[in-house]
Amino acid sequence: MHEPLTKNSDALTAYLKEQEAKDLLRFITCGSVDDGKSTLIGRLLFDSKMIFEDQLAALESDSKKVGTTGDDMDLALLLDGLEAEREQGITIDVAYRFFATDKRRFIVADTPGHEQYTRNMATGASTADAAVILLDARKGILTQTRRHSFICSLLGVRNIVLAVNKMDLVDYSREVFEKIREDYEAFAKTVGYENVTCIPLSALKGDNVLRSSPQLAWYNGPTLLAELETIRLGEDEDLKPFRFPVQWVNRPNLDFRGFSGTIAGGAVAVGDEVVALPSAKTSKIKSIVTFDGTLPRAGTGEAVTLTLEDEIDISRGDMICHREDRASLSDQFEVKIVWMSDEALMPGRPYLFKGAANTASMVVTRLKHSINVNTLEQMATKRLMLNEIGVANISLDRQITFDPYKDNRETGSFIIIDKLTNNTVGAGMIDFGLRRASNIHWQAVDVNKAARAEMKAQKPAVLWFTGLSGSGKSTIANLVEKRLHTAGKHTYMLDGDNVRHGLNKDLGFTEEDRVENIRRVAEVARLMADAGLIVLVSFISPFRSERRMARDLLDDGEFHEVFVDTPLEICEQRDPKGLYKKARSGDIKNFTGIDSPYELPESCELTLKTATMSAEDCAEAVMDYLDRLTIS
């Protein structure tokens, strides 16, 4: 009664095992707008019979409604899943599809061609083994062809196939193809590709996609599918150094303690000698545990739980490596960054760095240059805008384990997260750790902050007065310092104008310089708090992210944000330095409140409304606040 079911089950099991035995090629299609990327993948899926009957029926229906190929099926609609994509006939998001042949399994990513979606294309390329660069035979090599080729090189895509599409629209001309091939091969060498396979084809007609075409009898090379089936996948990932970022400490009961994660490189076997970083404690692999049981050995990409023979302290974010082949440690790096946010990247502005298993606070200490991806020219810059690529030095607030991106994509890549919005705003690749990071160490001292504060009989604190120019920040801060001084407290006041006469005299008022201005002052305030002082900082400090950075530098409870809340019209009426008048007339650029924004505090410790309070009343309110905290 159950024999047919058993036979079907056995056949399915055998089929799945057969598929698992095939290797997997991840590739992307990229190029300029309307070069036919989605149509090409649709053709691959259609001709390799990887479309279900219901998908085929839906495709026929959609082709009649929104198709662009007349009475024929519009194969591009298999990939263009967003409503906006179908309406505009373009690709916006990255669409992933799986298909298989007798020789290999494939995951293909259809990436967008528009320049504003370059970040989406970079996302697709980040895991690809190969890239199919499409171009329209009528148009030849375009800016996006060069842009996408460079990004593929930057992200470590090893194999490039140039698919010269729409050959049917140039009468399958050999001369047109040869000219494009020569031009592209010359360009490809400038971005590191010595060997490029160039294939003439027509995705719409199916010429040279799966089968050779009589229309292209003069071409003696492989079809696109034949080339994809034979591309070498490079060195065996299991032969690389073993890297295991710990994602979870697994303690289901008192008798078991393991470390769970996905192997990011290399392989590991029971009995191997390993080291945990950054602690440098060593042990041996006791067992390799999976959901289906224990394994004698595991390789790259496998999700496992490792148990060790010794009880050593390992936490989430640590890295387990082979003892004789360790990952590097550093907190400063040279990196390449692909910027993905409408808000510019600013040196000095705090971000979050998220790597294989590490999260740390990050600051770009130096933006060396941006790269013009159209000409490959290195260009001096102070910021990175949306879709721009740059080379920078970054500094983290702690050491992390890493490998250069060229050696390991998993442990050498990271994303950048905005601290305020938690949005991913960039992606990066580590070139190397900076040598100076390993030559600089914290010097241990016996007299610490607590000892200095105890001598002064006070708690260290930073009172950060923020508000528009003319709001009364410095006047109020000065009155508060006088009262604290009278009470016998040790204080120091950092005023925006005064600091620009010395420490920050080299800075202007651009957004980049304002960020650096606050970064320097925040570091000085931190040092003064470490000396046990009560520090009063009076700066416009218009950006929330910089005020957040200053707060994060200090211990909990030491930073107190005081918002001097004065309406813009009152500040303009006061205008003690005549700055608003100059800003309104255009003599001063980037003036906060006029042509540069002030970001209101979202949560501050104290708000002073100077429209209804005198400076003395505001100073008294600050002193009352300090009394409640037992600081003054």
Coordinates of N, CA and C in Angstrom, one line a residue, residues 331 349-354 359-363 395-398 419 549 552-553:
D331 N 43.1 47.7 16.5 CA 42.0 48.6 16.7 C 42.1 49.8 15.7
R349 N 33.1 61.6 13.0 CA 31.8 61.3 13.5 C 31.7 59.8 14.0
P350 N 31.1 59.5 15.1 CA 31.0 58.2 15.6 C 30.0 57.3 14.9
Y351 N 30.4 56.1 14.6 CA 29.6 55.1 14.0 C 29.8 53.8 14.7
L352 N 29.0 52.8 14.4 CA 29.2 51.4 14.8 C 29.8 50.6 13.7
F353 N 30.8 49.8 14.1 CA 31.5 48.9 13.2 C 31.0 47.5 13.6
K354 N 30.4 46.7 12.6 CA 30.0 45.4 12.9 C 30.7 44.4 11.9
T359 N 31.2 43.9 17.4 CA 30.6 45.2 17.2 C 31.4 46.2 18.1
A360 N 31.8 47.3 17.5 CA 32.6 48.3 18.2 C 32.3 49.7 17.8
S361 N 32.6 50.7 18.6 CA 32.4 52.1 18.2 C 33.6 52.4 17.3
M362 N 33.2 53.1 16.2 CA 34.2 53.4 15.1 C 34.2 54.9 14.8
V363 N 35.4 55.4 14.5 CA 35.5 56.8 14.0 C 36.5 56.7 12.8
S395 N 39.5 54.0 13.4 CA 39.9 53.6 14.7 C 38.7 53.1 15.5
L396 N 38.9 52.0 16.2 CA 37.8 51.4 17.0 C 38.1 51.6 18.5
D397 N 37.1 51.4 19.3 CA 37.3 51.6 20.8 C 37.8 50.3 21.5
R398 N 38.0 49.3 20.7 CA 38.6 48.1 21.2 C 39.3 47.3 20.1
K419 N 24.7 55.3 14.6 CA 24.4 55.1 16.0 C 23.0 55.6 16.4
M549 N 28.5 61.2 20.7 CA 29.9 60.7 20.8 C 30.6 61.2 22.1
D552 N 29.4 59.2 25.0 CA 29.9 57.8 25.0 C 31.4 57.8 25.5
L553 N 32.1 58.9 25.4 CA 33.5 58.9 25.9 C 33.6 58.9 27.4

